Coordinates of C-alpha atoms in Angstrom, one line a residue:
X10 CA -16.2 13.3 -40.1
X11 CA -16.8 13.9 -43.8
X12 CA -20.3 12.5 -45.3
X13 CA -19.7 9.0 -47.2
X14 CA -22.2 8.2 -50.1
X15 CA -22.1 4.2 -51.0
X16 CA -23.8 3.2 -54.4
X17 CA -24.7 7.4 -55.4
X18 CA -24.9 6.2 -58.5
X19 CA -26.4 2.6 -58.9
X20 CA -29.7 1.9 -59.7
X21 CA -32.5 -0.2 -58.8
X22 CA -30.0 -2.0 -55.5
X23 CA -32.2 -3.0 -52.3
X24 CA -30.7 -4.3 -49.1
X25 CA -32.6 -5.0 -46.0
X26 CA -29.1 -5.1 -43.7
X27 CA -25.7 -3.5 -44.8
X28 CA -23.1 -4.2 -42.8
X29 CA -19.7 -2.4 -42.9
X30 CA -16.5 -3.9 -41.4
X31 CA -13.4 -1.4 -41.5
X32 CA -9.8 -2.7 -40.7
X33 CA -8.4 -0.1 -38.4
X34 CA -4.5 -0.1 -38.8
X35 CA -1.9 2.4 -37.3
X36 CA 1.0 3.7 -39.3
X37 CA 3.4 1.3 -38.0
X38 CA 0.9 -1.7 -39.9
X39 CA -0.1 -3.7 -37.0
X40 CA -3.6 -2.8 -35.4
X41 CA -4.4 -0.2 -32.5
X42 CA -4.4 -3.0 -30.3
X43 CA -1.4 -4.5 -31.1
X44 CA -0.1 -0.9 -31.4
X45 CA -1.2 -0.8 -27.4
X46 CA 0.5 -4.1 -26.5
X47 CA 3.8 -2.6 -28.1
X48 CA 4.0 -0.2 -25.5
X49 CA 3.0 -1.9 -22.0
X50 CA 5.5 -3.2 -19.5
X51 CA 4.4 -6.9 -19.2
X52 CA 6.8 -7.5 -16.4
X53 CA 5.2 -5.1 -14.1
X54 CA 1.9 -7.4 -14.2
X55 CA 1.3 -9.2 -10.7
X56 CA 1.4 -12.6 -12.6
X57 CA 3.8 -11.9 -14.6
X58 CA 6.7 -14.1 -15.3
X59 CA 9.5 -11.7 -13.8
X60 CA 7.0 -11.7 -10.3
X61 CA 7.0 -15.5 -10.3
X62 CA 8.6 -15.7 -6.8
X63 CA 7.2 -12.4 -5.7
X64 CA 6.4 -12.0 -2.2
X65 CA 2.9 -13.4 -1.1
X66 CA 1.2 -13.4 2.4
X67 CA 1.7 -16.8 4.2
X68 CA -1.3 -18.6 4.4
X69 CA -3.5 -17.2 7.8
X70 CA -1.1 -14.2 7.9
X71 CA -2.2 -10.4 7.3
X72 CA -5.9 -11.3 7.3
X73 CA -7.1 -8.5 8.7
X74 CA -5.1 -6.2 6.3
X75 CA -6.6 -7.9 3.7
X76 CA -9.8 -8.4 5.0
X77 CA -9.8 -4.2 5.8
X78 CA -8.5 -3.5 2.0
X79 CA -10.6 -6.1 0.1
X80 CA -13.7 -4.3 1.8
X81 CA -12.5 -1.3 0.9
X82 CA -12.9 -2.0 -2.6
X83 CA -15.9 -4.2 -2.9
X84 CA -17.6 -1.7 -0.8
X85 CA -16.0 1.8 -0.4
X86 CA -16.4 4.3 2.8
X87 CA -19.7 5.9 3.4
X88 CA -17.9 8.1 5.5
X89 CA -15.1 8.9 3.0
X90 CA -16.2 8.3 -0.7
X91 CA -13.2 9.0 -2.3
X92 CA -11.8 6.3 -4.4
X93 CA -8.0 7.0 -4.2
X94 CA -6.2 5.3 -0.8
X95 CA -2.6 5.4 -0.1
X96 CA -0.8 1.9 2.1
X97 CA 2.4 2.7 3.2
X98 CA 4.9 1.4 5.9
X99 CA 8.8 1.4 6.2
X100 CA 10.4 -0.5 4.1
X101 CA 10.2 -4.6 4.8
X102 CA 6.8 -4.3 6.6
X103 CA 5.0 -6.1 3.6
X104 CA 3.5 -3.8 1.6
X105 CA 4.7 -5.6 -1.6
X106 CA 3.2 -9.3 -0.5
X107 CA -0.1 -7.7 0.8
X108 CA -0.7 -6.0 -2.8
X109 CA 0.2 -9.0 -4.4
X110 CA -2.1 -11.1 -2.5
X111 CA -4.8 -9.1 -2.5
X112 CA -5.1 -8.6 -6.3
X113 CA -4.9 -12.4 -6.4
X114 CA -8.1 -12.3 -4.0
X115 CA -10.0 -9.7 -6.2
X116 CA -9.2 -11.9 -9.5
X117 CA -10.1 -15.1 -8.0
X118 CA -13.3 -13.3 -6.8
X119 CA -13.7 -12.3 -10.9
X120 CA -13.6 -8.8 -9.4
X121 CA -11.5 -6.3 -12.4
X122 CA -8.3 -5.3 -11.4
X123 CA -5.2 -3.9 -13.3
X124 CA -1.9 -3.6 -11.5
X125 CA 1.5 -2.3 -12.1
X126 CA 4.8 -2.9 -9.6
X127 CA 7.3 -1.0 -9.8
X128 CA 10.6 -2.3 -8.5
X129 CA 14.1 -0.5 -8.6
X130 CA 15.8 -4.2 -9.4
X131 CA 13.0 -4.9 -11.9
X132 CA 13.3 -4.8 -15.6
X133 CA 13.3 -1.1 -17.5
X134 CA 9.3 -1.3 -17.9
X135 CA 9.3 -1.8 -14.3
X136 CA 11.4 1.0 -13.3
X137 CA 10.4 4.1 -15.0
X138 CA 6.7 5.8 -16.0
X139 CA 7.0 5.6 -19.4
X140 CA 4.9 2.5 -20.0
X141 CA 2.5 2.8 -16.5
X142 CA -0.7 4.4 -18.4
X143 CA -0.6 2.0 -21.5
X144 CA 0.3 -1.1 -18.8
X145 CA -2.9 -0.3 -17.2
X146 CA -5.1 0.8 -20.9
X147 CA -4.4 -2.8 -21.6
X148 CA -5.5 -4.6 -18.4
X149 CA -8.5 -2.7 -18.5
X150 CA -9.5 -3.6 -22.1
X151 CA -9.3 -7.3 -21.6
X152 CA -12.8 -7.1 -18.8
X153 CA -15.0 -5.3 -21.5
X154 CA -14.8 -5.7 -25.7
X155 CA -16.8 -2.6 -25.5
X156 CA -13.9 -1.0 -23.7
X157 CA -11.6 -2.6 -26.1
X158 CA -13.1 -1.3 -28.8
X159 CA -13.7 2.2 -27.3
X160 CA -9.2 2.0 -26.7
X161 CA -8.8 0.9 -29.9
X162 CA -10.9 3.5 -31.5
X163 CA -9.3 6.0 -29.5
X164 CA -5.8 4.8 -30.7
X165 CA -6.7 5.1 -33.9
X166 CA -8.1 8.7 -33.7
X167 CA -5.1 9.9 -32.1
X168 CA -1.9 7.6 -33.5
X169 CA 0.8 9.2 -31.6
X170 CA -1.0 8.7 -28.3
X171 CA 2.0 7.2 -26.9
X172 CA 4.6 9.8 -27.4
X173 CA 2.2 12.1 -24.9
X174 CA 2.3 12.7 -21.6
X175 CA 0.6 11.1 -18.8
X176 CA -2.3 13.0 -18.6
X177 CA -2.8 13.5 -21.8
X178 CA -2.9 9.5 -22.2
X179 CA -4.8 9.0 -19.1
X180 CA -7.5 11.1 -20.8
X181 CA -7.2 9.3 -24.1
X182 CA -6.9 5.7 -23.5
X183 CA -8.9 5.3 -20.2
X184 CA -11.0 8.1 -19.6
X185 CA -12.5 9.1 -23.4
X186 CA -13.1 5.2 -23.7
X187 CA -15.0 5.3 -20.2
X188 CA -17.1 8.1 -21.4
X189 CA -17.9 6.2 -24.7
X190 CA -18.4 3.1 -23.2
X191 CA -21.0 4.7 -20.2
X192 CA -23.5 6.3 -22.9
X193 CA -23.9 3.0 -24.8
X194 CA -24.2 1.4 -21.9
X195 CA -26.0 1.2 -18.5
X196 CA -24.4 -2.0 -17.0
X197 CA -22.4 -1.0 -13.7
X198 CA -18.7 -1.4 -14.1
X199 CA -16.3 -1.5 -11.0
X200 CA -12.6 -2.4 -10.0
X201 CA -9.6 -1.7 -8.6
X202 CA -6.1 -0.4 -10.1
X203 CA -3.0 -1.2 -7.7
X204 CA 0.1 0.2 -7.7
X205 CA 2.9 -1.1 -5.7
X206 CA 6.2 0.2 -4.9
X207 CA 5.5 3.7 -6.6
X208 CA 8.6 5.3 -4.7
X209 CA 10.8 2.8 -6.3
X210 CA 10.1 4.6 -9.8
X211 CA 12.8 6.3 -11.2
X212 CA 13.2 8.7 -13.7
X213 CA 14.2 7.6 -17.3
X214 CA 17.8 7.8 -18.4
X215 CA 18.4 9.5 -21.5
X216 CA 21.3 9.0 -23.7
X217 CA 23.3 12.7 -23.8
X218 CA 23.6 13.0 -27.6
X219 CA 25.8 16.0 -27.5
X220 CA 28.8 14.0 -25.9
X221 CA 30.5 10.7 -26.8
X222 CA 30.8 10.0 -23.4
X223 CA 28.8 7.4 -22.0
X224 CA 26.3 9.5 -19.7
X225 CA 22.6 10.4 -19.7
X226 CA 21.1 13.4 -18.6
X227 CA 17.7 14.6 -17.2
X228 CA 15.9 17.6 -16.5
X229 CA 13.6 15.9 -13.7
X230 CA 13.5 13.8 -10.7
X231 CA 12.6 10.3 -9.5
X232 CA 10.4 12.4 -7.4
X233 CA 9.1 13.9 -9.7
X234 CA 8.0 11.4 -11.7
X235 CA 6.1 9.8 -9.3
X236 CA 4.7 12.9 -8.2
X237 CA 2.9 13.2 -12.2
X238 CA 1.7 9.1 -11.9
X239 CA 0.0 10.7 -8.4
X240 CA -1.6 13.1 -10.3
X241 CA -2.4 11.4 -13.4
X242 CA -4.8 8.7 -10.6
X243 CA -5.7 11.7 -9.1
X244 CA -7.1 12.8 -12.3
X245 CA -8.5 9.6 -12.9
X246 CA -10.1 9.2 -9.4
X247 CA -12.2 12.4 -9.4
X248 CA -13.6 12.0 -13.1
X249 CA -17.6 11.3 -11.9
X250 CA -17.3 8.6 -14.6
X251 CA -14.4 6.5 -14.0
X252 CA -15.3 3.3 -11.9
X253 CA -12.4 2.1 -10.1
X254 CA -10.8 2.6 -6.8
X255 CA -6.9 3.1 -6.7
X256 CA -4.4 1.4 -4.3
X257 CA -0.7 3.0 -4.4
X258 CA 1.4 1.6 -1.9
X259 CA 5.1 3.0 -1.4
X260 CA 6.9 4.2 1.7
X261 CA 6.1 7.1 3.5
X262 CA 8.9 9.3 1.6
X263 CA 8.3 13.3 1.6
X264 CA 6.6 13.4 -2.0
X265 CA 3.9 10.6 -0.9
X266 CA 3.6 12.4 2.6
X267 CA 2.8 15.9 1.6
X268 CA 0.2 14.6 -1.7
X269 CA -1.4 12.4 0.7
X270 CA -1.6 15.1 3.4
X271 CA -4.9 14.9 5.2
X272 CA -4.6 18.3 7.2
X273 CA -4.2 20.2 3.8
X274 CA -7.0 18.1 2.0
X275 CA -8.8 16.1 4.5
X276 CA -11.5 14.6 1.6
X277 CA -9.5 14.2 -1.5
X278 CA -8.1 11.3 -0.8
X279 CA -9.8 7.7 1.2
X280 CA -8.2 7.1 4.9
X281 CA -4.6 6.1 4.7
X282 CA -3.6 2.8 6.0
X283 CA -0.1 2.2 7.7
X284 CA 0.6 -1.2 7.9
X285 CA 3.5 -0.6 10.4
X286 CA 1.3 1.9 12.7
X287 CA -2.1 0.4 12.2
X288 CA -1.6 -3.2 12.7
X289 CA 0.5 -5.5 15.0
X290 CA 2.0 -8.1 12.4
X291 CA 3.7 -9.8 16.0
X292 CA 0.9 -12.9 15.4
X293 CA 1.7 -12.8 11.6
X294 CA 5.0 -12.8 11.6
X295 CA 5.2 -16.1 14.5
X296 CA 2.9 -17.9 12.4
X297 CA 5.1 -17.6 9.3
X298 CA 7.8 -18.3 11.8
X299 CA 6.1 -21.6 13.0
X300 CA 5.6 -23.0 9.8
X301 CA 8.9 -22.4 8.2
X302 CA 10.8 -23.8 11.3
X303 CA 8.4 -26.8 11.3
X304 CA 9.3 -27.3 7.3
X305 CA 13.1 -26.5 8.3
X306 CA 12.9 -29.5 11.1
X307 CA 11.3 -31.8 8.9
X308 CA 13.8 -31.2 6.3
X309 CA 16.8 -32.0 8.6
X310 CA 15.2 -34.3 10.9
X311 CA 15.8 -32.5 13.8
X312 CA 13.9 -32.9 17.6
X313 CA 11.2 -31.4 18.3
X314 CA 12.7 -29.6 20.7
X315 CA 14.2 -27.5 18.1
X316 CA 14.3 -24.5 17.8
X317 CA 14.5 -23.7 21.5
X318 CA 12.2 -22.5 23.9
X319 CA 12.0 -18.7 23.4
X320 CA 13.6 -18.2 20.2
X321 CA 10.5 -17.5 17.8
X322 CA 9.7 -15.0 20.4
X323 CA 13.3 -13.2 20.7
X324 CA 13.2 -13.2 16.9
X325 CA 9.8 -11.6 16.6
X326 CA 10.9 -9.5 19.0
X327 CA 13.8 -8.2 17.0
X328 CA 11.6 -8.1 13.7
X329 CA 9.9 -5.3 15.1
X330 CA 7.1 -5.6 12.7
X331 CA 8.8 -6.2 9.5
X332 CA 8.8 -8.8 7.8
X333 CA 11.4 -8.9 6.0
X334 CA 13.8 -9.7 9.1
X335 CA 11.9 -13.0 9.5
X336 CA 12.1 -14.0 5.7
X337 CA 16.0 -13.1 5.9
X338 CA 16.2 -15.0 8.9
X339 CA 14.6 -18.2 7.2
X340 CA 16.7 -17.8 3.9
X341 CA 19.9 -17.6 5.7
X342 CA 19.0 -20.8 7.7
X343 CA 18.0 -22.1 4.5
X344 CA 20.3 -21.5 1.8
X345 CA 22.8 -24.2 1.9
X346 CA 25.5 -22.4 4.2
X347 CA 28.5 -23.6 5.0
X348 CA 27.4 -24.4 8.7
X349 CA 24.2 -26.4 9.8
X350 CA 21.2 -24.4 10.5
X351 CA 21.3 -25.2 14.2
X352 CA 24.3 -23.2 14.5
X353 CA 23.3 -20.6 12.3
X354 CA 20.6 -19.7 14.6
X355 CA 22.1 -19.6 17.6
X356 CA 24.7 -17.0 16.0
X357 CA 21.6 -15.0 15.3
X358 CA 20.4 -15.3 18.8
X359 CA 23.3 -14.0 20.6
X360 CA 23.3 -11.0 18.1
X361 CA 22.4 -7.4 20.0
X362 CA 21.4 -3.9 19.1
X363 CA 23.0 -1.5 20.5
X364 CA 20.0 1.2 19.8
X365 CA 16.6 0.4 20.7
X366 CA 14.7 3.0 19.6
X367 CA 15.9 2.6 15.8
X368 CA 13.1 -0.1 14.5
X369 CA 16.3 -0.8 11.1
X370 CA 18.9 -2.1 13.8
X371 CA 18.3 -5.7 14.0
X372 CA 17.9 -6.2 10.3
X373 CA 20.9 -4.1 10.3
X374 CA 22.9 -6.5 12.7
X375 CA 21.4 -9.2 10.8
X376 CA 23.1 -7.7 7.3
X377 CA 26.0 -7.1 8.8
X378 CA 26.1 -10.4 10.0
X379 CA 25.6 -12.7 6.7
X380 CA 27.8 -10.0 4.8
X381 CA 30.5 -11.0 7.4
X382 CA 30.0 -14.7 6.9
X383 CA 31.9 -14.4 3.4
X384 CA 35.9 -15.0 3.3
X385 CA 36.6 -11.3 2.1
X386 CA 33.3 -9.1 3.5
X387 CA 34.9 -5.8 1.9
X388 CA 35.6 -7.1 -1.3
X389 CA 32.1 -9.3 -1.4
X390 CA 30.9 -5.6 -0.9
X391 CA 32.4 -4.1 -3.9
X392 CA 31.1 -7.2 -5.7
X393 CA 27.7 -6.7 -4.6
X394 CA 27.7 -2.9 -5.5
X395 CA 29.4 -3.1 -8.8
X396 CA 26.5 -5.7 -10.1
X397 CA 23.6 -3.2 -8.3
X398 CA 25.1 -0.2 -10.4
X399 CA 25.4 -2.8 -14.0
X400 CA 21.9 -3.3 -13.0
X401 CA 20.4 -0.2 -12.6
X402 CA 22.0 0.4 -16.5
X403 CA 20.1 -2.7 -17.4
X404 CA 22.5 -3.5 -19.4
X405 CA 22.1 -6.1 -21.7
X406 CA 25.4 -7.6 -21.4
X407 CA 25.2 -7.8 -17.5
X408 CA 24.9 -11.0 -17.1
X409 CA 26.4 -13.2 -13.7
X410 CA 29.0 -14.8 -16.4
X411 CA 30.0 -11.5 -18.2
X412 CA 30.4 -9.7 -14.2
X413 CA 32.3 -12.8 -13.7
X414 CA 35.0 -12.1 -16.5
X415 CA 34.5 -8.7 -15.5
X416 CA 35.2 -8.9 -11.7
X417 CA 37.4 -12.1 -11.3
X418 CA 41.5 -11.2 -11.4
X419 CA 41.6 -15.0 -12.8
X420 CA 38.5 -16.7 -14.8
X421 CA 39.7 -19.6 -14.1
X422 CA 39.9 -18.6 -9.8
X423 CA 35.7 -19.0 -9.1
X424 CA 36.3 -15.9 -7.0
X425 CA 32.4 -15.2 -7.2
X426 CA 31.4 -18.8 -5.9
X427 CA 33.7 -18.0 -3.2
X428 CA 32.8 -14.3 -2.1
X429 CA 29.6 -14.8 -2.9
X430 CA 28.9 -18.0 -1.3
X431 CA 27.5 -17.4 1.7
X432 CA 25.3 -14.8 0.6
X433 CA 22.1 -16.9 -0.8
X434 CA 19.8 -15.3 1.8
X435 CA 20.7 -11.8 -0.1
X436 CA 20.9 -12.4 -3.6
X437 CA 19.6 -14.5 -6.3
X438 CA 22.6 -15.9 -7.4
X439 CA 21.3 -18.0 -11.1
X440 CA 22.6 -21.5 -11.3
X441 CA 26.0 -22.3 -13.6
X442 CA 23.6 -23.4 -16.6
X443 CA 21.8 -20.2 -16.4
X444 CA 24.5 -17.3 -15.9
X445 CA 25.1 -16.7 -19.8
X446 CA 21.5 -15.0 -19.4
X447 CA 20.2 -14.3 -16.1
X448 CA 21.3 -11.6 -14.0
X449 CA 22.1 -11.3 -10.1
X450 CA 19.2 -10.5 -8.4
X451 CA 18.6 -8.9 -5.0
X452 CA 15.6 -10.1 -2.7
X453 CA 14.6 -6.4 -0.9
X454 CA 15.5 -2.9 -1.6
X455 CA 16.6 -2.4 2.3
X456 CA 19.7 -4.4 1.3
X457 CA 20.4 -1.1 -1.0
X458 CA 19.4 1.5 1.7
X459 CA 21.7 -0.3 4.0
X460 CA 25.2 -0.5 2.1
X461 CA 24.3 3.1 1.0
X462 CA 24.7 4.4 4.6
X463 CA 27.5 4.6 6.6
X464 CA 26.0 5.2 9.5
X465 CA 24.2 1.6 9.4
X466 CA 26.8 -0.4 7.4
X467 CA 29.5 0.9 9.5
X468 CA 33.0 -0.6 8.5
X469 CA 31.7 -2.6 5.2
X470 CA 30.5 1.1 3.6
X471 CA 32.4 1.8 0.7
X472 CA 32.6 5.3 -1.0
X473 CA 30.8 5.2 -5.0
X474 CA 33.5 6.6 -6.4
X475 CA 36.3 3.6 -4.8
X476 CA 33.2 1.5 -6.5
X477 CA 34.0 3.4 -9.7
X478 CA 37.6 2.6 -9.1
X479 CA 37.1 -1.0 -9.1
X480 CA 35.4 -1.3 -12.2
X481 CA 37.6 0.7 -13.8
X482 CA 40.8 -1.3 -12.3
X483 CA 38.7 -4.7 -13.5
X484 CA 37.7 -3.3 -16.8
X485 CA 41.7 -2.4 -18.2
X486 CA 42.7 -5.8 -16.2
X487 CA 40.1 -7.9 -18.3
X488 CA 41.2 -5.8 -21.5
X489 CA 44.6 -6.4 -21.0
X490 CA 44.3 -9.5 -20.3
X491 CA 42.5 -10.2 -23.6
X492 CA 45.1 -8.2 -26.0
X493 CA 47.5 -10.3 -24.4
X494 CA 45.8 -13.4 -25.5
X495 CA 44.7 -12.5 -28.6
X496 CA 46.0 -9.1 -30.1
X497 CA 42.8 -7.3 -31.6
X498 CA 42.0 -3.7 -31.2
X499 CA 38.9 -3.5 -29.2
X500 CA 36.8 -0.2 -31.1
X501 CA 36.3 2.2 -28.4
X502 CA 38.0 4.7 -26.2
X503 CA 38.6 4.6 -22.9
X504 CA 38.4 7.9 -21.2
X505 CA 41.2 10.3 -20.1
X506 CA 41.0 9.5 -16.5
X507 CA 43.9 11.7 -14.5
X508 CA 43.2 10.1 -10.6
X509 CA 39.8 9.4 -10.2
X510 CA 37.2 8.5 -13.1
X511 CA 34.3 10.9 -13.4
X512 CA 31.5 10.6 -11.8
X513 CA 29.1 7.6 -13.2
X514 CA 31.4 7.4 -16.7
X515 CA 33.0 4.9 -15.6
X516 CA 30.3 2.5 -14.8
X517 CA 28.3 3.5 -17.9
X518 CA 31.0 3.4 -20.3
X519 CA 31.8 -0.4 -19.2
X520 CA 28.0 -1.1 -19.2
X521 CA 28.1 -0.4 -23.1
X522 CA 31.0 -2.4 -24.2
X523 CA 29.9 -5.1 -21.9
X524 CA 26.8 -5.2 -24.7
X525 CA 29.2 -4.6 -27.6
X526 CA 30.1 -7.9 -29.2
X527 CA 34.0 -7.2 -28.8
X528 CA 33.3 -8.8 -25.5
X529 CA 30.5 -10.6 -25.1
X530 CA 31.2 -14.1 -25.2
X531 CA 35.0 -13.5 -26.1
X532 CA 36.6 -15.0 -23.3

């Protein structure tokens, strides 16, 4: 930095104190910090608003897990001193309530933590790595100003921080400031960073500018990408100066397995813990069972007697330690269907696997089940895949009211009330008042991994490309349908689509004019 003479050529001026405050600004005007802040994914926070109904561990349940994790972090592994542990489990075992309660634990215990969750039914932020090192940056500076200031310096040196890749912001807007912040300081700084649903992070789509057509392109993988986040904590972890320990949890998919792989690197990384392997969640799961049966019978006023003898058991049983089956279980008993909850569970009583052996099959049977419950179970299908595809495009104009006028032959027929229905145990289905801006959500990503395989969906699996069909057929139905009330050209092309649409156009190209304002709202 160049030498900065003040006063060189004033005479006879004493001062005892000078004090120089300078107003660091980034190009864009606003300050470094607010520069940071630009560039997070807010939603991805474990309190965030998008999380506020976020699975969290019934009271007295997974205490052990906890207990095992929390220890962990307050105290490490003489044995093992690396700082980096993986969690994983199939999918529905808990992973995603067990994060989320224990960073409530470590706050509430004042103990530092940044987290990020990923989620494949999430908002963009949430899905993709673009804003995971800045997300975290900005946890971290609100525990120490002299970290803050130490970012915010760092931002300011290097302005287009953001438009770098991981690493390289790893380095500058955590580690750099660490290293700053450690030679001014002695204090001892500690906490945890977790990271939940990792495998759920997908890589970012890219608009194709050298078509019109609406596609995006890529040169990487979802695996990829969260092969680089890996790295990037890896990075992080084995600095000497960086404090905290890191908790990823995801599913045991090939690009977790073979990074966390003990036999090739038995001390990089802290001991793995399986929550499906390493702990029997039988007690946990009949606890949260007892208390939600006990809040179902006070509800409906039934006998005590209910439910019967044995059925807690059988449906423990048939969880197979996931909890996910249980929580389905309760929502379907307790989503205002059709038929009284008594009923309802002894339908799911008398259900059978066929396969033992496959730990999926009873949440599978249990699917197959509640899908079957609706009037048209193939066509509820194609509903429920059409808005999972508008909402992996996060789509602005994907809304439940503009996949109604989408969807529905007849605005005026309901048809979404009426597939849809019986299926409050599945999907967040928003409230009339709310549909002009909330989405359809979906409570568990096993609901995707089932319809996507035949061989566990069986008769209700439909084909992408008949899903491509339908929103084509809906899309020229709905247009027609509008030139005939109103003649207006609609700007916009469809494509020349000879027998079957390409593959994604289709869905993409009604995404965008579902944003465009020649339809929005029209209707």
């Amino acid at each position: 930095m160049a030498n900065i003479e003040y006063f060189s050529h004033s005479q006879g001026v004493q001062a005892k104190t000078l004090k120089f405050i300078t107003n660091i600004s980034s190009p864009s005007g606003v300050g470094p910090l607010k520069e940071l802040e630009s560039h997070i994914a807010p939603e991805a926070l474990n309190d965030s608003a998008e999380r506020f109904d976020a699975p969290k561990c019934h009271p007295e349940t997974r205490v052990a897990v906890q207990d095992d994790l929390y220890s962990w972090i307050e105290h490490g592994d003489a044995a093992n001193p690396n700082n980096m542990k993986w969690v994983t489990g199939p999918a529905g075992t808990g992973k995603t309530a067990v994060m989320g309660s224990l960073t409530d634990r470590c706050k509430k215990s004042g103990f530092p933590v940044a987290s990020f969750f990923f989620s494949l039914t999430g908002s963009t932020g949430r899905r993709t790595k673009t804003a995971f090192v800045a997300t975290i940056a900005h946890q971290l500076a609100q525990h120490r100003q002299d970290l803050k200031d130490a970012i915010a310096a760092a931002i300011e040196a290097d302005t287009i921080v953001f438009k770098k890749n991981l690493h390289a912001q790893m380095e500058t807007l955590v580690l750099a400031p660490l290293r700053a912040v450690s030679r001014e300081s002695n204090a001892a700084y500690r906490g945890v960073i977790v990271i939940d649903g990792l495998d759920e992070c997908e890589v970012e789509k890219v608009p194709d500018t050298a078509t019109t057509e609406a596609r995006t392109k890529s040169t990487r993988t979802n695996e990829q990408d969260q092969l680089e986040i890996l790295q990037v904590l890896h990075q992080a972890s084995s600095d000497p100066i960086f404090p905290f320990r890191i908790l990823v949890a995801s599913r045991p998919e090939r690009v977790f397995r073979e990074f966390f792989n003990s036999e090739c690197n038995p001390t990089a990384f802290a001991q793995k813990l399986d929550l499906h392997e390493d702990y029997n969640a039988d007690a946990d799961i009949t606890l949260f069972l007892e208390a939600q049966f006990n809040r179902l019978r006070r509800r409906h006023n039934f006998p005590p007697s209910w439910p019967p003898l044995g059925a807690i058991q059988i449906l423990v049983e048939n969880a197979s330690g996931q909890f996910i089956y249980a929580a389905t279980v309760i929502r379907f008993l307790d989503a205002g269907h059709r038929k009284p909850p008594k009923a309802l569970l002894e339908a799911i009583l008398k259900m059978e696997a066929t396969t033992a052996s496959n730990p999926l099959e009873h949440l599978d049977v249990l699917y197959s089940h509640i899908l079957n419950s609706s009037p048209d179970p193939p066509r509820s299908v194609r509903w429920i895949r059409s808005i999972m595809e508008f909402n992996a495009l996060q789509s602005v104009g994907s809304y439940a009211s503009n996949i109604h006028l989408l969807l529905q032959p007849d605005p005026e027929s309901n048809e979404a009330e009426h597939l849809l229905g019986n299926l409050h145990s599945l999907i967040r289905i928003p409230p009339p008042s709310d549909q002009a801006t909330t989405k359809y959500d979906f409570y568990h990503k096993s609901l995707f991994d089932f319809l996507n395989n035949p061989d566990r969906c069986g008769k209700l699996y439909v084909e992408s490309s008949e899903i491509e069909v339908f929103v084509c057929d809906a899309f020229v139905r709905a247009c027609a349908s509008e030139l005939l009330r109103r003649p207006v050209f609609i700007p916009g092309k469809l494509p020349q689509m000879p027998g079957q649409p390409s593959k994604r156009l289709t869905i993409e190209l009604v995404g965008r004019k579902l944003q465009g304002p020649s339809y929005v709202g029209q209707r």
